[in-house]
Coordinates of C-alpha atoms and ligand atoms in Angstrom, one line a residue:
X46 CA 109.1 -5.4 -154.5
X47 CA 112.9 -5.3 -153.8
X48 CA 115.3 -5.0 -156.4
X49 CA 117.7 -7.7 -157.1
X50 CA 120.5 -5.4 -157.6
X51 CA 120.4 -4.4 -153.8
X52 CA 120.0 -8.0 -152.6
X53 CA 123.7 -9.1 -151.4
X54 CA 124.6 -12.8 -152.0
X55 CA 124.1 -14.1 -148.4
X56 CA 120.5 -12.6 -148.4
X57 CA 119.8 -14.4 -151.6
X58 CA 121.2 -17.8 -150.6
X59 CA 118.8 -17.6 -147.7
X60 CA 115.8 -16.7 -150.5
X61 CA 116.5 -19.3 -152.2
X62 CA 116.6 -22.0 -149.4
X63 CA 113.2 -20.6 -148.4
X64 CA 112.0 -21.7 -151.5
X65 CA 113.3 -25.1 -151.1
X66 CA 116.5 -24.6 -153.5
X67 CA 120.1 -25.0 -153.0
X68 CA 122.0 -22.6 -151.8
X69 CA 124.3 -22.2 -155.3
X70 CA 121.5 -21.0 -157.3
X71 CA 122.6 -17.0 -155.3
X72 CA 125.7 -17.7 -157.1
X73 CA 124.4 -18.4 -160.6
X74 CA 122.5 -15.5 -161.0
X75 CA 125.2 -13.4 -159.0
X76 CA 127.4 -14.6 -162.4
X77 CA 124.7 -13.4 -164.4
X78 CA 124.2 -10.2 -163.1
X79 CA 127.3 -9.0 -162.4
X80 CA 130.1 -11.4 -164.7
X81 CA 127.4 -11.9 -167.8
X82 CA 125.6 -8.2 -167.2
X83 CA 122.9 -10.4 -167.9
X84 CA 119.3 -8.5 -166.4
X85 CA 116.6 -10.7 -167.5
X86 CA 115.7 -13.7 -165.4
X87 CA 114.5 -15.2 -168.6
X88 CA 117.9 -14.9 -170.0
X89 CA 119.5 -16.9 -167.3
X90 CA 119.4 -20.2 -168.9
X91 CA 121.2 -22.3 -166.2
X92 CA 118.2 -21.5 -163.7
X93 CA 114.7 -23.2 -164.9
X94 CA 111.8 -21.6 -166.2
X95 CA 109.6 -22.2 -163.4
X96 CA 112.3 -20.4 -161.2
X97 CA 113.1 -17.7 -163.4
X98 CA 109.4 -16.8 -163.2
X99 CA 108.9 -17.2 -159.2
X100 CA 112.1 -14.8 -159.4
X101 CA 110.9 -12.1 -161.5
X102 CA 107.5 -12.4 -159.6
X103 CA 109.8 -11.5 -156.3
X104 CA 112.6 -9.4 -157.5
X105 CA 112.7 -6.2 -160.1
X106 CA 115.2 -5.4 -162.2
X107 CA 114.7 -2.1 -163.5
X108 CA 117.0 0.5 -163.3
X109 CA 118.2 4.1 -162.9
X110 CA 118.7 6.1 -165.9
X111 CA 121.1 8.4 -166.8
X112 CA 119.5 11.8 -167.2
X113 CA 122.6 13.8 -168.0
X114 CA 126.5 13.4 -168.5
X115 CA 129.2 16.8 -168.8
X116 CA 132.8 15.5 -169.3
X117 CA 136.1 17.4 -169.4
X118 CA 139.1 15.1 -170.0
X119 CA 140.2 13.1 -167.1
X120 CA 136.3 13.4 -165.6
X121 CA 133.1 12.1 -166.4
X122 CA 130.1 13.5 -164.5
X123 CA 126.7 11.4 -164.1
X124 CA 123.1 12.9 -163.2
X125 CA 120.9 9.9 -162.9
X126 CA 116.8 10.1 -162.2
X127 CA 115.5 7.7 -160.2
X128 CA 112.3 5.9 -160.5
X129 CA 110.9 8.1 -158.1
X130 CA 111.9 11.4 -160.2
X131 CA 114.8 12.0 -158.1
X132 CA 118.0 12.9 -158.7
X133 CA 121.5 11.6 -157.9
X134 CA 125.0 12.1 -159.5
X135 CA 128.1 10.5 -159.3
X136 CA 131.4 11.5 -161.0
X137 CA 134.4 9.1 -162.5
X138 CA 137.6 10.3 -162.5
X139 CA 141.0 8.6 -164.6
X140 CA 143.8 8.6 -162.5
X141 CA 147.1 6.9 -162.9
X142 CA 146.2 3.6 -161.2
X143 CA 142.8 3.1 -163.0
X144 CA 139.2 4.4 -162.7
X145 CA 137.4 5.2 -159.7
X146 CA 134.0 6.5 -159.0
X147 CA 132.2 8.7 -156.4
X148 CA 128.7 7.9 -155.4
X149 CA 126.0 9.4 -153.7
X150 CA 124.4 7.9 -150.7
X151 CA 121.5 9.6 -150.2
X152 CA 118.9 12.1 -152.2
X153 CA 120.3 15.3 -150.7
X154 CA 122.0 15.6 -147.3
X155 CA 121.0 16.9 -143.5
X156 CA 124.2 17.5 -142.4
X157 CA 124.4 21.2 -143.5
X158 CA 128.1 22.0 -143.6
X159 CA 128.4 25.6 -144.6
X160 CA 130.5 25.3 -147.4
X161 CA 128.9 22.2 -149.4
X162 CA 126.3 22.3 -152.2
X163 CA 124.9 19.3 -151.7
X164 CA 123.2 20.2 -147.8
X165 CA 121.5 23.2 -149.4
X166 CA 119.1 20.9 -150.3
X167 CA 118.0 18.8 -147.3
X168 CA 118.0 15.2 -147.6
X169 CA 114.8 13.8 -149.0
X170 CA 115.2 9.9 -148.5
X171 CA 117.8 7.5 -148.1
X172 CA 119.3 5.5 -151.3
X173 CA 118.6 2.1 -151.9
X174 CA 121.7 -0.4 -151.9
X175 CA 120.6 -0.8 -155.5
X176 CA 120.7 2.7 -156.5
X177 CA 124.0 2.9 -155.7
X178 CA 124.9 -0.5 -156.8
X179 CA 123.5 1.1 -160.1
X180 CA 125.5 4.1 -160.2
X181 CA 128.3 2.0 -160.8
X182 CA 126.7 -0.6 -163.5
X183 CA 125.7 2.4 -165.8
X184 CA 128.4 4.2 -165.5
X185 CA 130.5 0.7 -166.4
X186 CA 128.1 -0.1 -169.2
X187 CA 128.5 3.4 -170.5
X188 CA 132.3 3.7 -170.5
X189 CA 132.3 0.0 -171.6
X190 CA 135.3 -0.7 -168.9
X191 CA 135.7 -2.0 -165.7
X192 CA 136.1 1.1 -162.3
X193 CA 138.5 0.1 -160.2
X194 CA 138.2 2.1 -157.1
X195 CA 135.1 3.5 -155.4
X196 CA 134.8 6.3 -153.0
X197 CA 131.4 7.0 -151.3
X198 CA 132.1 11.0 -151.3
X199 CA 128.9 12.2 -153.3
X200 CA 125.5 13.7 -152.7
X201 CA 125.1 12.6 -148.7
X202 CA 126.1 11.2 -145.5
X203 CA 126.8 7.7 -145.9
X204 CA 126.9 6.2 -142.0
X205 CA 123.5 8.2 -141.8
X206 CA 122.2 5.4 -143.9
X207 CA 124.3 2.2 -142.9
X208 CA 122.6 -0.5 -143.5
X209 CA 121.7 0.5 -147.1
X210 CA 125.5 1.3 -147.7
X211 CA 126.5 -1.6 -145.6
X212 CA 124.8 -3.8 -148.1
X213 CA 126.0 -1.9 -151.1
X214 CA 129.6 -2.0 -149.9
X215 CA 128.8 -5.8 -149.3
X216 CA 127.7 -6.4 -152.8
X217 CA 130.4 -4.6 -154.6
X218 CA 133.1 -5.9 -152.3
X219 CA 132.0 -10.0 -153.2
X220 CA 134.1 -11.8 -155.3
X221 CA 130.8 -12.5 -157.8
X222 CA 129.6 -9.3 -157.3
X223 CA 131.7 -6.1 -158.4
X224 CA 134.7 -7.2 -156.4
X225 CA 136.1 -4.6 -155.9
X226 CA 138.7 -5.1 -153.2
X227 CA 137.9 -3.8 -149.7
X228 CA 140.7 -1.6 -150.2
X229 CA 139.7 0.3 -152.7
X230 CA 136.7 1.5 -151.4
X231 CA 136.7 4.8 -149.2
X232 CA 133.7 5.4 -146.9
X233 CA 133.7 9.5 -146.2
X234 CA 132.0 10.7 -143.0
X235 CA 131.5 13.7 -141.4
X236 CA 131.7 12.3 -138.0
X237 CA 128.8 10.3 -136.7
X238 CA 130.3 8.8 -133.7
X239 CA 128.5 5.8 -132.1
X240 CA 128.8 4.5 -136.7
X241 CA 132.1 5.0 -136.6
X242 CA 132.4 2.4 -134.1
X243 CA 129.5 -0.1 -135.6
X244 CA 131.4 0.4 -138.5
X245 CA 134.5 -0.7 -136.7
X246 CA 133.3 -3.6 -135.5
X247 CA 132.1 -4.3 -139.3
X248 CA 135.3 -6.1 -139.9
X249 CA 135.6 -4.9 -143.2
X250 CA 139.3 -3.6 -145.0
X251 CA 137.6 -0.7 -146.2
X252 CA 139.0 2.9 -145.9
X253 CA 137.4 5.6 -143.7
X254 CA 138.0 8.9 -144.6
X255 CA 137.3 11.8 -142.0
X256 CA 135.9 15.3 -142.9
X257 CA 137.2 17.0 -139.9
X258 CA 138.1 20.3 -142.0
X259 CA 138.6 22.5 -138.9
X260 CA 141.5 22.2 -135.9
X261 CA 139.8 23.6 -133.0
X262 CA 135.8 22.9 -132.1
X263 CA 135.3 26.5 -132.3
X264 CA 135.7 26.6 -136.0
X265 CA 134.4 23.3 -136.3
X266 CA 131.4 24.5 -135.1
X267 CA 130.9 27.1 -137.9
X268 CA 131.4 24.9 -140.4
X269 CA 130.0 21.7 -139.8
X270 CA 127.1 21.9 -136.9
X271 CA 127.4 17.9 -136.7
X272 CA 130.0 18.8 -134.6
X273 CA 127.8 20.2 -131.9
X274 CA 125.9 16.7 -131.8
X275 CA 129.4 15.3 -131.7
X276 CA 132.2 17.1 -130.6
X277 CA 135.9 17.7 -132.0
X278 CA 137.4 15.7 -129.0
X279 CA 135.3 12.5 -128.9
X280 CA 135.7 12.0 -132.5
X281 CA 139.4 12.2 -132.1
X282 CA 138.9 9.8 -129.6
X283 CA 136.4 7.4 -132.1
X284 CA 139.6 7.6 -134.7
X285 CA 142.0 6.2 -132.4
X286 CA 139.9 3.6 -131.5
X287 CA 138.9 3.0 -135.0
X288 CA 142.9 2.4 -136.1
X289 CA 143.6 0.6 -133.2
X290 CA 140.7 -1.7 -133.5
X291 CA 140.8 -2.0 -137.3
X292 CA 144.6 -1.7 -138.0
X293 CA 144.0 0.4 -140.5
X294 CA 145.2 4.2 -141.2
X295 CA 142.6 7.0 -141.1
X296 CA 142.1 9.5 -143.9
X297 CA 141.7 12.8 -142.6
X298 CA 140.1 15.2 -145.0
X299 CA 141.1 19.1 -144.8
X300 CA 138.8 21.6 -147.5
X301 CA 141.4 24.7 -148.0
X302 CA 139.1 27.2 -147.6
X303 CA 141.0 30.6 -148.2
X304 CA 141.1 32.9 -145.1
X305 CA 138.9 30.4 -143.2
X306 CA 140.8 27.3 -141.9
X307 CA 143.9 27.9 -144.0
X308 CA 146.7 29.8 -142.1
X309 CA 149.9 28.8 -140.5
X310 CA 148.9 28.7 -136.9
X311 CA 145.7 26.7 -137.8
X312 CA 148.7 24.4 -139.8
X313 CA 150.1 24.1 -136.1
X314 CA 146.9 23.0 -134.3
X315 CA 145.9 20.4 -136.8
X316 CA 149.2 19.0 -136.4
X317 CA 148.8 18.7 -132.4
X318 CA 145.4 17.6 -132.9
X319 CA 146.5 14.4 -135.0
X320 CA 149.5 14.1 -132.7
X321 CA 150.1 10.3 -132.2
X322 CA 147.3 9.2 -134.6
X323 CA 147.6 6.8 -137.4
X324 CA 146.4 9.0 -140.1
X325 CA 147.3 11.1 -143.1
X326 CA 146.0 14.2 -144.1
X327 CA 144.7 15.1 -147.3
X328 CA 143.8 18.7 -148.4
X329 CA 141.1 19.2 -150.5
X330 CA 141.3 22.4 -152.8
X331 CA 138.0 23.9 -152.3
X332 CA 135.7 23.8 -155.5
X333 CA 134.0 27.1 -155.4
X334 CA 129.8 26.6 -156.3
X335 CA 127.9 29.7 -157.1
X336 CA 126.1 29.5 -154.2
X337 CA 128.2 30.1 -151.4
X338 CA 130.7 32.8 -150.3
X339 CA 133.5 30.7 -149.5
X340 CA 136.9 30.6 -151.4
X341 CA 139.6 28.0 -152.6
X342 CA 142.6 28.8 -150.8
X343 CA 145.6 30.1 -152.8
X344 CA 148.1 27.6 -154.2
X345 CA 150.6 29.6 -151.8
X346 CA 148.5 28.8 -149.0
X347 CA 148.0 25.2 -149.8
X348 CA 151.2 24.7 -150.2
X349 CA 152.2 26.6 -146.6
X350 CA 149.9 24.6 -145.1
X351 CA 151.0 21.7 -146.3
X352 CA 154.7 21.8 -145.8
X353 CA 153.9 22.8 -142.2
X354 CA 152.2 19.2 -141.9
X355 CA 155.2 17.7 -143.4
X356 CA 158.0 19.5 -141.2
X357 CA 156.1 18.4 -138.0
X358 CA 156.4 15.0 -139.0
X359 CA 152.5 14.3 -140.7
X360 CA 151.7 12.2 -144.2
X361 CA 149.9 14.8 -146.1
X362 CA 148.6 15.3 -150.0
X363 CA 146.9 17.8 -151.8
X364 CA 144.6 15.9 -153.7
X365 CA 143.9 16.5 -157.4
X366 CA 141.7 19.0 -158.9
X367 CA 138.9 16.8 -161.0
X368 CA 135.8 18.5 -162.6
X369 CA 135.8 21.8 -161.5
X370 CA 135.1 23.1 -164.5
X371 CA 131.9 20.8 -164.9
X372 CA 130.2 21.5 -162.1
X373 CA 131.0 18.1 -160.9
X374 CA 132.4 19.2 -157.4
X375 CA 129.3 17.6 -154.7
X376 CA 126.0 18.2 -155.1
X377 CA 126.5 20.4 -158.2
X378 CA 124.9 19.3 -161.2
X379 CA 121.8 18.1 -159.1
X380 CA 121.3 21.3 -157.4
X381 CA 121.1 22.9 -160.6
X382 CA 118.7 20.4 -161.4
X383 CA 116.2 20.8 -158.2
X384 CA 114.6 23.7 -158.4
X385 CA 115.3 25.1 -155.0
Ligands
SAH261 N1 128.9 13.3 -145.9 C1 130.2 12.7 -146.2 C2 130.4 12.4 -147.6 C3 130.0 13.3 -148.7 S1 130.9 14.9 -148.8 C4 131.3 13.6 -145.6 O1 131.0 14.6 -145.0 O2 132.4 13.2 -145.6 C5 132.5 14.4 -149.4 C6 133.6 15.4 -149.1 O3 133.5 16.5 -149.9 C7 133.6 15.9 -147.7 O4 134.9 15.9 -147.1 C8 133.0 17.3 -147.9 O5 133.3 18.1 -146.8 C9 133.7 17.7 -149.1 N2 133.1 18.8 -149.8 C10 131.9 19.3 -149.8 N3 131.7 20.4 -150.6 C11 132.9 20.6 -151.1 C12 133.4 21.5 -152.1 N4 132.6 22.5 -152.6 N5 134.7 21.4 -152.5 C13 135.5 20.5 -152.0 N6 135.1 19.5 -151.1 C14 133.8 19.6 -150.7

């Protein structure tokens, strides 16, 4: 039975003129759901009884549960179970301008990048729209305010399970759904080529952020073996594209990993890389995980690295620490979880 949490507006307009009702009716319980926070189809008293039922016949409404939360100040981390005993985690963060929320996109992650937590453990399924629509409901119910921005950054990769996030983004984005605006959501990929451009041709104001974390293929390669499958210089190529046919500017993510990607003439070769692209650079400080050898880079460093980007004419930021003291950097909190 699908879940009416991962059923986006259009799709339930056509439901319910297959049943011989007007169109309107998706909007009513859209209001309920998402304005009212109203679950129950018995409790939507606008829609008839006889409808409510053949709704809750066709539609559950059950949802994930929140199995665990850790908090520090400015950072709430989330482990939910899903109905299937899996687990997922997404983390809010407070920031100046509001709240915003990282989600996960899949249970676990193929994509194997050396230095990430979360592709030790290989992906087991793809999320459901609704489970990530979810993410964000419980996390707003718990809080008891509204999130303001939304970045699909957690547990997996999100273009290798598009039409699920497609729909998600779709349902958050409308104006009787979430809505939150197109522009403050951030898709984060790790390079899948031939969705990039799908996604392109989406015609959606959403951001796309880049993990691209190496300058030069050869390093590339070490770190993230996606790039083999699709290399440095054809996804330089997607980006252009990708700006030029969406008008938008592309996020390019950089994780300072100390002694790895971080010196001065790997500075220089980023910045010939991105020569000429719309983008702007923003450099991760690496959250160290027990796991895995690798080390944040030294303030020094960041900051080397980072006026080097500046003085050769890139936008760069170093972006906020949040959560590294509760495990909440990717894939953290559920690995210690999964018994691996
Ligand atoms: N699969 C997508 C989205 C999830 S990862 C992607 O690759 O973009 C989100 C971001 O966190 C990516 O840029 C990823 O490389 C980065 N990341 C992974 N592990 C990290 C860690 N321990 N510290 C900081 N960033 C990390």
């Amino acid at each position: 039975m699908r879940n009416i949490y991962g059923i986006k507006r259009s799709d339930l307009e056509e439901y319910f003129l297959s049943k011989g009702e007007k169109k309107y009716k998706a909007l009513q319980v859209f209001e309920w759901l998402y304005e009212k926070k109203v679950r129950k189809f018995n409790e939507m008293t606008n829609i008839k009884k006889e409808l409510q039922d053949v709704l809750a016949n066709d539609f559950s409404n059950y949802f994930i549960t929140i199995e665990k939360k850790q908090e520090d100040k400015l950072t709430k981390k989330y482990l939910f179970k899903l109905q299937d005993n899996n687990y997922i985690e997404a983390v809010l963060m407070e920031h100046d301008y509001g709240l915003s929320i990282c989600v996960s996109s899949e249970v676990g992650c193929n994509m194997g990048c050396a230095f990430c937590e979360s592709g030790r453990l290989k992906k087991v399924r793809n999320l459901e729209s609704y489970e990530m629509v979810e993410q964000i409901l419980l996390v707003e119910e718990d809080i008891k305010k509204r999130i303001s921005s939304v970045v699909i950054m957690g547990i997996g990769e999100p273009l290798d399970n598009y039409d699920n996030v497609m729909d998600f983004i779709k349902t958050i984005n409308d104006a009787k759904g979430l809505a939150i605006g197109a522009r403050h959501i951030t898709l984060s990929t790790c390079g899948l080529i031939p969705k990039i451009q799908k996604l392109a041709e989406e015609n959606i104001q959403i951001n796309l952020a880049i993990s691209l974390h190496a300058p030069n293929t050869q390093l590339r390669d070490k770190l993230m073996p996606i790039n083999k499958a699709y290399k440095l210089k054809d996804l330089i190529k997607t980006i252009k594209e990708y700006s030029a046919k969406t008008n938008r500017r592309v996020t390019i993510e950089y994780v300072m990993l100390n002694g790895v990607n971080d010196n001065e003439t790997q500075a220089l070769e980023l910045v010939s890389l991105l020569k000429g692209l719309n983008v702007y650079v923003n450099l991760i400080p690496y959250n160290e995980t027990s796991h895995i050898e690798f080390k944040k880079s030294t303030p020094e460093r960041i900051k080397k690295f980072y006026d080097i980007l500046i003085q050769k004419g890139l936008t760069a930021t170093t972006r906020k620490e949040f959560g590294s003291k509760i495990d909440a950097a990717c894939g953290q909190l559920r690995s210690k979880e999964v018994k691996s």
